[in-house]
PDB file of C-alpha atoms in Angstrom:
ATOM      1  CA  UNK A 551      14.207  20.919  23.427  1.00  0.00           C
ATOM      2  CA  UNK A 552      12.384  20.626  20.263  1.00  0.00           C
ATOM      3  CA  UNK A 553      12.972  17.469  18.309  1.00  0.00           C
ATOM      4  CA  UNK A 554      12.945  18.888  14.497  1.00  0.00           C
ATOM      5  CA  UNK A 555      11.119  16.613  11.795  1.00  0.00           C
ATOM      6  CA  UNK A 556      11.660  16.592   8.304  1.00  0.00           C
ATOM      7  CA  UNK A 557       8.500  15.855   6.352  1.00  0.00           C
ATOM      8  CA  UNK A 558       9.051  14.107   3.194  1.00  0.00           C
ATOM      9  CA  UNK A 559       5.580  13.311   2.657  1.00  0.00           C
ATOM     10  CA  UNK A 560       2.857  15.362   0.805  1.00  0.00           C
ATOM     11  CA  UNK A 561      -0.558  13.702   1.594  1.00  0.00           C
ATOM     12  CA  UNK A 562      -0.854  14.268   5.605  1.00  0.00           C
ATOM     13  CA  UNK A 563      -0.719  18.081   5.943  1.00  0.00           C
ATOM     14  CA  UNK A 564      -3.645  19.115   6.879  1.00  0.00           C
ATOM     15  CA  UNK A 565      -2.960  16.755  10.244  1.00  0.00           C
ATOM     16  CA  UNK A 566       0.619  18.015  10.977  1.00  0.00           C
ATOM     17  CA  UNK A 567      -0.409  20.187  13.574  1.00  0.00           C
ATOM     18  CA  UNK A 568      -0.943  17.499  15.561  1.00  0.00           C
ATOM     19  CA  UNK A 569       2.733  17.132  15.406  1.00  0.00           C
ATOM     20  CA  UNK A 570       3.830  20.917  16.080  1.00  0.00           C
ATOM     21  CA  UNK A 571       0.949  21.182  18.840  1.00  0.00           C
ATOM     22  CA  UNK A 572       3.419  18.717  20.849  1.00  0.00           C
ATOM     23  CA  UNK A 573       6.364  20.604  20.105  1.00  0.00           C
ATOM     24  CA  UNK A 574       7.893  19.500  17.073  1.00  0.00           C
ATOM     25  CA  UNK A 575       9.296  21.681  14.669  1.00  0.00           C
ATOM     26  CA  UNK A 576       8.590  20.763  11.121  1.00  0.00           C
ATOM     27  CA  UNK A 577      10.330  21.245   8.052  1.00  0.00           C
ATOM     28  CA  UNK A 578       8.141  20.458   4.695  1.00  0.00           C
ATOM     29  CA  UNK A 579      10.403  18.761   1.546  1.00  0.00           C
ATOM     30  CA  UNK A 580       7.729  17.092  -0.162  1.00  0.00           C
ATOM     31  CA  UNK A 581       9.649  17.563  -3.873  1.00  0.00           C
ATOM     32  CA  UNK A 582      13.338  16.031  -5.053  1.00  0.00           C
ATOM     33  CA  UNK A 583      14.559  19.678  -5.033  1.00  0.00           C
ATOM     34  CA  UNK A 584      12.991  20.960  -1.650  1.00  0.00           C
ATOM     35  CA  UNK A 585      14.575  17.646  -0.093  1.00  0.00           C
ATOM     36  CA  UNK A 586      17.976  18.066  -0.990  1.00  0.00           C
ATOM     37  CA  UNK A 587      17.683  21.587  -0.016  1.00  0.00           C
ATOM     38  CA  UNK A 588      16.431  21.258   3.157  1.00  0.00           C
ATOM     39  CA  UNK A 589      18.809  18.300   4.041  1.00  0.00           C
ATOM     40  CA  UNK A 590      21.650  20.676   3.176  1.00  0.00           C
ATOM     41  CA  UNK A 591      20.010  23.693   5.358  1.00  0.00           C
ATOM     42  CA  UNK A 592      19.220  22.106   8.162  1.00  0.00           C
ATOM     43  CA  UNK A 593      20.625  18.616   8.077  1.00  0.00           C
ATOM     44  CA  UNK A 594      22.701  19.364  11.230  1.00  0.00           C
ATOM     45  CA  UNK A 595      19.591  19.764  13.321  1.00  0.00           C
ATOM     46  CA  UNK A 596      17.353  17.128  12.207  1.00  0.00           C
ATOM     47  CA  UNK A 597      16.564  14.064  14.384  1.00  0.00           C
ATOM     48  CA  UNK A 598      13.594  12.313  13.045  1.00  0.00           C
ATOM     49  CA  UNK A 599      12.268  12.017   8.857  1.00  0.00           C
ATOM     50  CA  UNK A 600       8.709  11.057   8.388  1.00  0.00           C
ATOM     51  CA  UNK A 601       8.707   9.528   4.725  1.00  0.00           C
ATOM     52  CA  UNK A 602       6.906   6.698   3.186  1.00  0.00           C
ATOM     53  CA  UNK A 603       7.621   3.721   1.353  1.00  0.00           C
ATOM     54  CA  UNK A 604       8.076   5.082  -2.138  1.00  0.00           C
ATOM     55  CA  UNK A 605       9.844   7.853  -0.902  1.00  0.00           C
ATOM     56  CA  UNK A 606      12.048   6.120   1.417  1.00  0.00           C
ATOM     57  CA  UNK A 607      15.337   7.774   2.901  1.00  0.00           C
ATOM     58  CA  UNK A 608      18.768   6.756   2.054  1.00  0.00           C
ATOM     59  CA  UNK A 609      22.002   5.414   2.782  1.00  0.00           C
ATOM     60  CA  UNK A 610      23.889   9.441   1.321  1.00  0.00           C
ATOM     61  CA  UNK A 611      21.133  11.085   3.268  1.00  0.00           C
ATOM     62  CA  UNK A 612      21.002   9.406   6.727  1.00  0.00           C
ATOM     63  CA  UNK A 613      24.904   9.940   6.230  1.00  0.00           C
ATOM     64  CA  UNK A 614      23.705  13.666   5.891  1.00  0.00           C
ATOM     65  CA  UNK A 615      21.944  14.018   8.697  1.00  0.00           C
ATOM     66  CA  UNK A 616      23.988  13.064  12.053  1.00  0.00           C
ATOM     67  CA  UNK A 617      21.630  13.359  14.703  1.00  0.00           C
ATOM     68  CA  UNK A 618      18.959  11.579  12.930  1.00  0.00           C
ATOM     69  CA  UNK A 619      17.288   8.836  15.719  1.00  0.00           C
ATOM     70  CA  UNK A 620      14.371   8.072  14.233  1.00  0.00           C
ATOM     71  CA  UNK A 621      12.492   7.309  10.439  1.00  0.00           C
ATOM     72  CA  UNK A 622       8.860   7.232  10.825  1.00  0.00           C
ATOM     73  CA  UNK A 623       7.039   5.603   7.469  1.00  0.00           C
ATOM     74  CA  UNK A 624       3.403   6.431   6.974  1.00  0.00           C
ATOM     75  CA  UNK A 625       1.852   3.166   5.360  1.00  0.00           C
ATOM     76  CA  UNK A 626       2.702  -0.175   5.926  1.00  0.00           C
ATOM     77  CA  UNK A 627       5.218  -0.608   3.596  1.00  0.00           C
ATOM     78  CA  UNK A 628       9.093   0.997   3.792  1.00  0.00           C
ATOM     79  CA  UNK A 629      10.327  -0.361   0.438  1.00  0.00           C
ATOM     80  CA  UNK A 630      12.816   2.136  -0.082  1.00  0.00           C
ATOM     81  CA  UNK A 631      14.178   2.998   3.610  1.00  0.00           C
ATOM     82  CA  UNK A 632      17.759   1.343   3.596  1.00  0.00           C
ATOM     83  CA  UNK A 633      17.085  -0.562   6.921  1.00  0.00           C
ATOM     84  CA  UNK A 634      20.677  -1.785   6.834  1.00  0.00           C
ATOM     85  CA  UNK A 635      22.086   1.762   6.715  1.00  0.00           C
ATOM     86  CA  UNK A 636      19.581   2.351   9.407  1.00  0.00           C
ATOM     87  CA  UNK A 637      20.399  -0.082  11.672  1.00  0.00           C
ATOM     88  CA  UNK A 638      24.127   0.772  10.963  1.00  0.00           C
ATOM     89  CA  UNK A 639      23.950   3.858  12.713  1.00  0.00           C
ATOM     90  CA  UNK A 640      21.573   2.759  15.367  1.00  0.00           C
ATOM     91  CA  UNK A 641      18.509   4.470  14.150  1.00  0.00           C
ATOM     92  CA  UNK A 642      15.010   3.362  14.923  1.00  0.00           C
ATOM     93  CA  UNK A 643      12.355   2.443  12.127  1.00  0.00           C
ATOM     94  CA  UNK A 644       8.709   2.524  12.602  1.00  0.00           C
ATOM     95  CA  UNK A 645       5.725   2.005   9.974  1.00  0.00           C
ATOM     96  CA  UNK A 646       2.161   2.928   9.905  1.00  0.00           C
ATOM     97  CA  UNK A 647       0.729  -0.834   9.961  1.00  0.00           C
ATOM     98  CA  UNK A 648      -2.771  -0.625  10.107  1.00  0.00           C
ATOM     99  CA  UNK A 649      -3.608   2.948  10.652  1.00  0.00           C
ATOM    100  CA  UNK A 650      -5.386   3.488   7.057  1.00  0.00           C
ATOM    101  CA  UNK A 651      -6.163  -0.287   6.712  1.00  0.00           C
ATOM    102  CA  UNK A 652     -10.388   0.336   6.816  1.00  0.00           C
ATOM    103  CA  UNK A 653      -9.505   2.943   4.010  1.00  0.00           C
ATOM    104  CA  UNK A 654      -7.907   0.782   1.862  1.00  0.00           C
ATOM    105  CA  UNK A 655     -10.023  -1.952   2.580  1.00  0.00           C
ATOM    106  CA  UNK A 656     -12.628  -0.309   1.580  1.00  0.00           C
ATOM    107  CA  UNK A 657     -11.082   1.058  -1.927  1.00  0.00           C
ATOM    108  CA  UNK A 658     -10.195  -2.737  -2.537  1.00  0.00           C
ATOM    109  CA  UNK A 659     -13.851  -3.558  -2.814  1.00  0.00           C
ATOM    110  CA  UNK A 660     -14.676  -0.696  -4.504  1.00  0.00           C
ATOM    111  CA  UNK A 661     -12.252  -1.064  -6.998  1.00  0.00           C
ATOM    112  CA  UNK A 662     -13.731  -5.154  -7.204  1.00  0.00           C
ATOM    113  CA  UNK A 663     -17.509  -3.952  -7.031  1.00  0.00           C
ATOM    114  CA  UNK A 664     -16.513  -1.086 -10.216  1.00  0.00           C
ATOM    115  CA  UNK A 665     -14.586  -4.050 -12.118  1.00  0.00           C
ATOM    116  CA  UNK A 666     -16.663  -6.813 -12.089  1.00  0.00           C
ATOM    117  CA  UNK A 667     -19.847  -5.140 -12.480  1.00  0.00           C
ATOM    118  CA  UNK A 668     -18.409  -2.508 -14.995  1.00  0.00           C
ATOM    119  CA  UNK A 669     -19.478   0.198 -13.396  1.00  0.00           C
ATOM    120  CA  UNK A 670     -17.455   2.894 -15.173  1.00  0.00           C
ATOM    121  CA  UNK A 671     -18.328   1.559 -18.382  1.00  0.00           C
ATOM    122  CA  UNK A 672     -21.666   1.614 -17.757  1.00  0.00           C
ATOM    123  CA  UNK A 673     -21.739   5.249 -16.314  1.00  0.00           C
ATOM    124  CA  UNK A 674     -19.719   6.476 -19.574  1.00  0.00           C
ATOM    125  CA  UNK A 675     -22.287   4.628 -21.920  1.00  0.00           C
ATOM    126  CA  UNK A 676     -24.973   6.226 -20.423  1.00  0.00           C
ATOM    127  CA  UNK A 677     -23.392   9.606 -20.788  1.00  0.00           C
ATOM    128  CA  UNK A 678     -23.550   8.876 -24.626  1.00  0.00           C
ATOM    129  CA  UNK A 679     -26.721   7.962 -24.483  1.00  0.00           C
ATOM    130  CA  UNK A 680     -26.640   4.389 -24.786  1.00  0.00           C
ATOM    131  CA  UNK A 681     -28.509   2.147 -22.833  1.00  0.00           C
ATOM    132  CA  UNK A 682     -26.356  -1.248 -22.867  1.00  0.00           C
ATOM    133  CA  UNK A 683     -28.125  -4.230 -20.572  1.00  0.00           C
ATOM    134  CA  UNK A 684     -24.751  -6.614 -19.930  1.00  0.00           C
ATOM    135  CA  UNK A 685     -25.553  -9.506 -18.054  1.00  0.00           C
ATOM    136  CA  UNK A 686     -22.579  -9.242 -15.329  1.00  0.00           C
ATOM    137  CA  UNK A 687     -21.475 -11.588 -12.482  1.00  0.00           C
ATOM    138  CA  UNK A 688     -22.160 -11.430  -8.730  1.00  0.00           C
ATOM    139  CA  UNK A 689     -19.595 -11.271  -5.696  1.00  0.00           C
ATOM    140  CA  UNK A 690     -22.094 -12.977  -3.773  1.00  0.00           C
ATOM    141  CA  UNK A 691     -21.047 -16.480  -2.685  1.00  0.00           C
ATOM    142  CA  UNK A 692     -17.952 -16.198  -4.559  1.00  0.00           C
ATOM    143  CA  UNK A 693     -13.948 -17.360  -3.542  1.00  0.00           C
ATOM    144  CA  UNK A 694     -11.411 -14.756  -2.499  1.00  0.00           C
ATOM    145  CA  UNK A 695      -7.878 -15.064  -2.148  1.00  0.00           C
ATOM    146  CA  UNK A 696      -5.589 -12.080  -0.496  1.00  0.00           C
ATOM    147  CA  UNK A 697      -2.095 -12.394  -0.590  1.00  0.00           C
ATOM    148  CA  UNK A 698      -0.673 -10.364   2.665  1.00  0.00           C
ATOM    149  CA  UNK A 699      -3.093 -11.052   5.181  1.00  0.00           C
ATOM    150  CA  UNK A 700      -1.557  -8.130   7.820  1.00  0.00           C
ATOM    151  CA  UNK A 701      -3.756  -5.391   9.121  1.00  0.00           C
ATOM    152  CA  UNK A 702      -5.118  -4.134   5.197  1.00  0.00           C
ATOM    153  CA  UNK A 703      -5.835  -8.419   4.243  1.00  0.00           C
ATOM    154  CA  UNK A 704      -7.600  -8.906   7.008  1.00  0.00           C
ATOM    155  CA  UNK A 705     -10.337  -5.815   6.992  1.00  0.00           C
ATOM    156  CA  UNK A 706     -10.601  -6.910   3.218  1.00  0.00           C
ATOM    157  CA  UNK A 707     -11.144 -10.526   4.308  1.00  0.00           C
ATOM    158  CA  UNK A 708     -13.984  -9.420   6.829  1.00  0.00           C
ATOM    159  CA  UNK A 709     -15.556  -7.448   4.159  1.00  0.00           C
ATOM    160  CA  UNK A 710     -16.091 -10.062   1.808  1.00  0.00           C
ATOM    161  CA  UNK A 711     -17.272 -12.305   4.204  1.00  0.00           C
ATOM    162  CA  UNK A 712     -19.149 -10.607   6.137  1.00  0.00           C
ATOM    163  CA  UNK A 713     -20.429  -8.106   3.369  1.00  0.00           C
ATOM    164  CA  UNK A 714     -20.653 -10.611   0.481  1.00  0.00           C
ATOM    165  CA  UNK A 715     -20.521 -14.096   2.016  1.00  0.00           C
ATOM    166  CA  UNK A 716     -17.106 -14.754  -0.161  1.00  0.00           C
ATOM    167  CA  UNK A 717     -14.934 -17.702   1.350  1.00  0.00           C
ATOM    168  CA  UNK A 718     -11.498 -16.307   1.925  1.00  0.00           C
ATOM    169  CA  UNK A 719      -8.187 -18.186   0.994  1.00  0.00           C
ATOM    170  CA  UNK A 720      -4.685 -16.019   2.248  1.00  0.00           C
ATOM    171  CA  UNK A 721      -1.028 -16.272   1.051  1.00  0.00           C
ATOM    172  CA  UNK A 722       1.026 -15.109   3.771  1.00  0.00           C
ATOM    173  CA  UNK A 723       5.126 -15.748   4.849  1.00  0.00           C
ATOM    174  CA  UNK A 724       3.390 -17.676   7.573  1.00  0.00           C
ATOM    175  CA  UNK A 725       0.025 -19.201   8.602  1.00  0.00           C
ATOM    176  CA  UNK A 726      -2.376 -17.197  11.037  1.00  0.00           C
ATOM    177  CA  UNK A 727      -4.107 -19.387  13.067  1.00  0.00           C
ATOM    178  CA  UNK A 728      -5.724 -16.175  14.740  1.00  0.00           C
ATOM    179  CA  UNK A 729      -8.438 -16.436  11.801  1.00  0.00           C
ATOM    180  CA  UNK A 730     -10.683 -18.440  10.422  1.00  0.00           C
ATOM    181  CA  UNK A 731      -9.275 -18.362   7.080  1.00  0.00           C
ATOM    182  CA  UNK A 732      -7.915 -21.145   4.735  1.00  0.00           C
ATOM    183  CA  UNK A 733      -3.879 -20.619   4.451  1.00  0.00           C
ATOM    184  CA  UNK A 734      -2.119 -21.593   1.047  1.00  0.00           C
ATOM    185  CA  UNK A 735       1.379 -22.107   1.334  1.00  0.00           C
ATOM    186  CA  UNK A 736       1.234 -22.050  -2.309  1.00  0.00           C
ATOM    187  CA  UNK A 737       0.100 -18.948  -4.073  1.00  0.00           C
ATOM    188  CA  UNK A 738      -0.416 -20.690  -7.542  1.00  0.00           C
ATOM    189  CA  UNK A 739      -2.596 -23.349  -6.013  1.00  0.00           C
ATOM    190  CA  UNK A 740      -4.211 -20.400  -4.153  1.00  0.00           C
ATOM    191  CA  UNK A 741      -4.490 -18.576  -7.580  1.00  0.00           C
ATOM    192  CA  UNK A 742      -6.247 -21.312  -9.048  1.00  0.00           C
ATOM    193  CA  UNK A 743      -9.098 -22.021  -6.766  1.00  0.00           C
ATOM    194  CA  UNK A 744     -10.418 -18.393  -6.638  1.00  0.00           C
ATOM    195  CA  UNK A 745     -12.484 -15.804  -8.440  1.00  0.00           C
ATOM    196  CA  UNK A 746     -11.059 -12.863  -6.939  1.00  0.00           C
ATOM    197  CA  UNK A 747      -7.119 -12.379  -6.024  1.00  0.00           C
ATOM    198  CA  UNK A 748      -6.411  -9.358  -3.845  1.00  0.00           C
ATOM    199  CA  UNK A 749      -2.574  -7.895  -3.652  1.00  0.00           C
ATOM    200  CA  UNK A 750      -2.383  -6.410  -0.037  1.00  0.00           C
ATOM    201  CA  UNK A 751       1.108  -7.457   0.688  1.00  0.00           C
ATOM    202  CA  UNK A 752       4.047  -4.616   0.969  1.00  0.00           C
ATOM    203  CA  UNK A 753       6.655  -4.326  -1.552  1.00  0.00           C
ATOM    204  CA  UNK A 754      10.382  -5.154  -1.711  1.00  0.00           C
ATOM    205  CA  UNK A 755      12.675  -7.958  -2.776  1.00  0.00           C
ATOM    206  CA  UNK A 756      11.094 -10.414  -0.979  1.00  0.00           C
ATOM    207  CA  UNK A 757       7.852 -10.015  -2.669  1.00  0.00           C
ATOM    208  CA  UNK A 758       8.975  -8.483  -5.984  1.00  0.00           C
ATOM    209  CA  UNK A 759       6.993 -10.181  -9.438  1.00  0.00           C
ATOM    210  CA  UNK A 760       5.677 -12.522  -6.729  1.00  0.00           C
ATOM    211  CA  UNK A 761       2.639 -12.447  -9.248  1.00  0.00           C
ATOM    212  CA  UNK A 762       3.832 -13.574 -12.451  1.00  0.00           C
ATOM    213  CA  UNK A 763       2.963 -15.241 -16.168  1.00  0.00           C
ATOM    214  CA  UNK A 764       2.361 -18.376 -14.060  1.00  0.00           C
ATOM    215  CA  UNK A 765       0.194 -16.788 -11.001  1.00  0.00           C
ATOM    216  CA  UNK A 766      -2.174 -15.188 -13.543  1.00  0.00           C
ATOM    217  CA  UNK A 767      -2.468 -18.466 -15.939  1.00  0.00           C
ATOM    218  CA  UNK A 768      -3.450 -20.461 -12.384  1.00  0.00           C
ATOM    219  CA  UNK A 769      -6.015 -17.354 -11.786  1.00  0.00           C
ATOM    220  CA  UNK A 770      -7.507 -18.016 -15.509  1.00  0.00           C
ATOM    221  CA  UNK A 771      -9.824 -16.333 -18.443  1.00  0.00           C
ATOM    222  CA  UNK A 772     -12.609 -16.141 -15.345  1.00  0.00           C
ATOM    223  CA  UNK A 773     -10.709 -14.859 -12.722  1.00  0.00           C
ATOM    224  CA  UNK A 774     -10.279 -10.765 -11.310  1.00  0.00           C
ATOM    225  CA  UNK A 775      -6.905  -8.902  -9.783  1.00  0.00           C
ATOM    226  CA  UNK A 776      -6.967  -6.327  -7.749  1.00  0.00           C
ATOM    227  CA  UNK A 777      -4.022  -4.503  -6.522  1.00  0.00           C
ATOM    228  CA  UNK A 778      -4.015  -2.234  -3.429  1.00  0.00           C
ATOM    229  CA  UNK A 779      -0.685  -3.029  -1.828  1.00  0.00           C
ATOM    230  CA  UNK A 780       2.753  -2.137  -4.331  1.00  0.00           C
ATOM    231  CA  UNK A 781       2.635  -1.952  -7.941  1.00  0.00           C
ATOM    232  CA  UNK A 782       6.674  -4.100  -7.618  1.00  0.00           C
ATOM    233  CA  UNK A 783       4.398  -7.243  -6.319  1.00  0.00           C
ATOM    234  CA  UNK A 784       3.214  -7.784  -9.923  1.00  0.00           C
ATOM    235  CA  UNK A 785       4.890  -8.381 -13.118  1.00  0.00           C
ATOM    236  CA  UNK A 786       3.485  -5.417 -15.286  1.00  0.00           C
ATOM    237  CA  UNK A 787       4.321  -6.715 -18.846  1.00  0.00           C
ATOM    238  CA  UNK A 788       2.528 -10.124 -17.807  1.00  0.00           C
ATOM    239  CA  UNK A 789      -0.300  -8.740 -16.498  1.00  0.00           C
ATOM    240  CA  UNK A 790      -1.001  -6.360 -19.826  1.00  0.00           C
ATOM    241  CA  UNK A 791      -0.049  -9.464 -21.541  1.00  0.00           C
ATOM    242  CA  UNK A 792      -2.303 -11.664 -19.617  1.00  0.00           C
ATOM    243  CA  UNK A 793      -5.293  -8.787 -19.936  1.00  0.00           C
ATOM    244  CA  UNK A 794      -5.037  -8.170 -23.583  1.00  0.00           C
ATOM    245  CA  UNK A 795      -5.110 -11.905 -24.843  1.00  0.00           C
ATOM    246  CA  UNK A 796      -8.274 -12.319 -22.310  1.00  0.00           C
ATOM    247  CA  UNK A 797      -6.176 -14.824 -19.839  1.00  0.00           C
ATOM    248  CA  UNK A 798      -7.989 -13.393 -16.849  1.00  0.00           C
ATOM    249  CA  UNK A 799     -11.299 -11.582 -16.804  1.00  0.00           C
ATOM    250  CA  UNK A 800      -9.807  -8.001 -15.570  1.00  0.00           C
ATOM    251  CA  UNK A 801      -7.666  -5.648 -13.118  1.00  0.00           C
ATOM    252  CA  UNK A 802      -8.162  -3.055 -10.658  1.00  0.00           C
ATOM    253  CA  UNK A 803      -5.213  -1.036  -9.701  1.00  0.00           C
ATOM    254  CA  UNK A 804      -4.237   1.837  -7.563  1.00  0.00           C
ATOM    255  CA  UNK A 805      -0.168   1.693  -7.324  1.00  0.00           C
ATOM    256  CA  UNK A 806       2.121   1.561 -10.803  1.00  0.00           C
ATOM    257  CA  UNK A 807       5.543   0.811 -11.213  1.00  0.00           C
ATOM    258  CA  UNK A 808       6.816   4.651 -11.927  1.00  0.00           C
ATOM    259  CA  UNK A 809       4.241   6.621 -10.614  1.00  0.00           C
ATOM    260  CA  UNK A 810       2.587   8.967 -11.369  1.00  0.00           C
ATOM    261  CA  UNK A 811       3.036   7.532 -15.148  1.00  0.00           C
ATOM    262  CA  UNK A 812       0.853   4.855 -16.257  1.00  0.00           C
ATOM    263  CA  UNK A 813       1.547   2.698 -18.997  1.00  0.00           C
ATOM    264  CA  UNK A 814      -0.265   3.640 -22.237  1.00  0.00           C
ATOM    265  CA  UNK A 815      -0.815   0.144 -22.593  1.00  0.00           C
ATOM    266  CA  UNK A 816      -3.394  -0.188 -19.434  1.00  0.00           C
ATOM    267  CA  UNK A 817      -5.166   3.059 -20.061  1.00  0.00           C
ATOM    268  CA  UNK A 818      -6.546   1.346 -23.649  1.00  0.00           C
ATOM    269  CA  UNK A 819      -7.914  -1.612 -21.661  1.00  0.00           C
ATOM    270  CA  UNK A 820     -11.912  -1.473 -21.070  1.00  0.00           C
ATOM    271  CA  UNK A 821     -11.220  -4.518 -18.404  1.00  0.00           C
ATOM    272  CA  UNK A 822      -9.291  -2.415 -16.129  1.00  0.00           C
ATOM    273  CA  UNK A 823     -10.278   0.180 -13.312  1.00  0.00           C
ATOM    274  CA  UNK A 824      -7.092   2.539 -12.682  1.00  0.00           C
ATOM    275  CA  UNK A 825      -7.028   4.331  -9.553  1.00  0.00           C
ATOM    276  CA  UNK A 826      -3.945   7.150  -9.020  1.00  0.00           C
ATOM    277  CA  UNK A 827      -2.944   5.471  -5.532  1.00  0.00           C
ATOM    278  CA  UNK A 828      -5.573   6.867  -3.266  1.00  0.00           C
ATOM    279  CA  UNK A 829      -6.548   3.424  -1.800  1.00  0.00           C
ATOM    280  CA  UNK A 830      -4.739   4.918   1.748  1.00  0.00           C
ATOM    281  CA  UNK A 831      -6.642   8.500   1.618  1.00  0.00           C
ATOM    282  CA  UNK A 832      -9.135   9.453   3.894  1.00  0.00           C
ATOM    283  CA  UNK A 833      -9.436  12.292   6.272  1.00  0.00           C
ATOM    284  CA  UNK A 834     -10.073   9.372   9.195  1.00  0.00           C
ATOM    285  CA  UNK A 835      -7.016   7.679   7.706  1.00  0.00           C
ATOM    286  CA  UNK A 836      -4.638  10.628   7.619  1.00  0.00           C
ATOM    287  CA  UNK A 837      -6.039  11.576  10.651  1.00  0.00           C
ATOM    288  CA  UNK A 838      -4.879   8.181  12.235  1.00  0.00           C
ATOM    289  CA  UNK A 839      -1.288   7.995  10.307  1.00  0.00           C
ATOM    290  CA  UNK A 840       0.020  11.308  11.806  1.00  0.00           C
ATOM    291  CA  UNK A 841      -1.817  10.064  15.101  1.00  0.00           C
ATOM    292  CA  UNK A 842       0.422   7.399  15.056  1.00  0.00           C
ATOM    293  CA  UNK A 843       3.246   9.166  14.025  1.00  0.00           C
ATOM    294  CA  UNK A 844       2.735  11.419  16.904  1.00  0.00           C
ATOM    295  CA  UNK A 845       2.556   8.511  19.070  1.00  0.00           C
ATOM    296  CA  UNK A 846       5.941   6.887  18.106  1.00  0.00           C
ATOM    297  CA  UNK A 847       7.445  10.065  18.367  1.00  0.00           C
ATOM    298  CA  UNK A 848       6.785  10.711  21.815  1.00  0.00           C
ATOM    299  CA  UNK A 849       7.149   7.285  22.809  1.00  0.00           C
ATOM    300  CA  UNK A 850      10.836   7.429  21.203  1.00  0.00           C
ATOM    301  CA  UNK A 851      12.206  10.321  23.126  1.00  0.00           C
ATOM    302  CA  UNK A 852      10.900   9.593  25.909  1.00  0.00           C
ATOM    303  CA  UNK A 853      12.859   6.481  26.156  1.00  0.00           C
ATOM    304  CA  UNK A 854      10.119   4.332  25.825  1.00  0.00           C
ATOM    305  CA  UNK A 855       9.249   0.904  23.026  1.00  0.00           C
ATOM    306  CA  UNK A 856       8.121   2.593  19.825  1.00  0.00           C
ATOM    307  CA  UNK A 857       4.345   1.167  19.016  1.00  0.00           C
ATOM    308  CA  UNK A 858       5.055  -0.220  15.638  1.00  0.00           C
ATOM    309  CA  UNK A 859       8.498  -0.801  14.983  1.00  0.00           C
ATOM    310  CA  UNK A 860      10.330  -2.409  12.058  1.00  0.00           C
ATOM    311  CA  UNK A 861      12.559  -5.105  12.261  1.00  0.00           C
ATOM    312  CA  UNK A 862      16.229  -4.022  11.225  1.00  0.00           C
ATOM    313  CA  UNK A 863      18.764  -6.606   9.891  1.00  0.00           C
ATOM    314  CA  UNK A 864      22.081  -6.965  12.025  1.00  0.00           C
ATOM    315  CA  UNK A 865      24.358  -4.171  12.280  1.00  0.00           C
ATOM    316  CA  UNK A 866      27.535  -4.217   9.307  1.00  0.00           C
TER     317      UNK A 866
END
């Protein structure tokens, strides 16, 4: 029996043949209109959904998919998947934890280097015929604080510690004794003890506005902030105010509250580097992501444990 997968993502199309070659029938619906149309037309046949955190899958949509048994989320975050609704219906949810960690960690370091060393500004100045030599901070030997020491956070820490001799501190839901880094239960305390603060934690209610005015104040006017996690973790108005008033030195952002719309207040600032949510986008990451989805689907439909299950609340 062929299994039918509703594909809501738009970034891994080149690698979807990995699923098709294994017998999965795919229905592509990457826009809100095509998503609604696909559910209305094919809902009675769909038994799996491929989505990502910001796209999610909602209670009413699950109700319209009576055969739905598994939701596979690419990437680590699953903030807009209704986990309670999935639990109530006995639907398994998996995520892509770790599949794109190397790509995201590379991008985090690229943002940090570009920001601290003012690479975009230097490039733009040369193109204008200017030759400005600024004295800018080095990254070597600095102190990095990471919010969220999952696969991505650990990959960033490894690059910073081994490549730039940085000392690493981290704030996590719980300590990771299997790592050599310094744990801080108090985020404000950690922010006050580092030069670079990296957001690498998933979104959702538990982390919403975790980085607000008080954390930014603790980071201070010599501190830099990088976000390759979720925009919701940072209080954006508080960040804009801190950047505008020089209360932090700068920010590198790959994620935004209302993508693809980016606040004009951020665009006009000279102490920010902005990229369009591409940290996890690389050929290697896309292939590994789809391969993990395939392995989760194959395990599930063979009656075996999935590789990367998301913990669900108790049914109500």
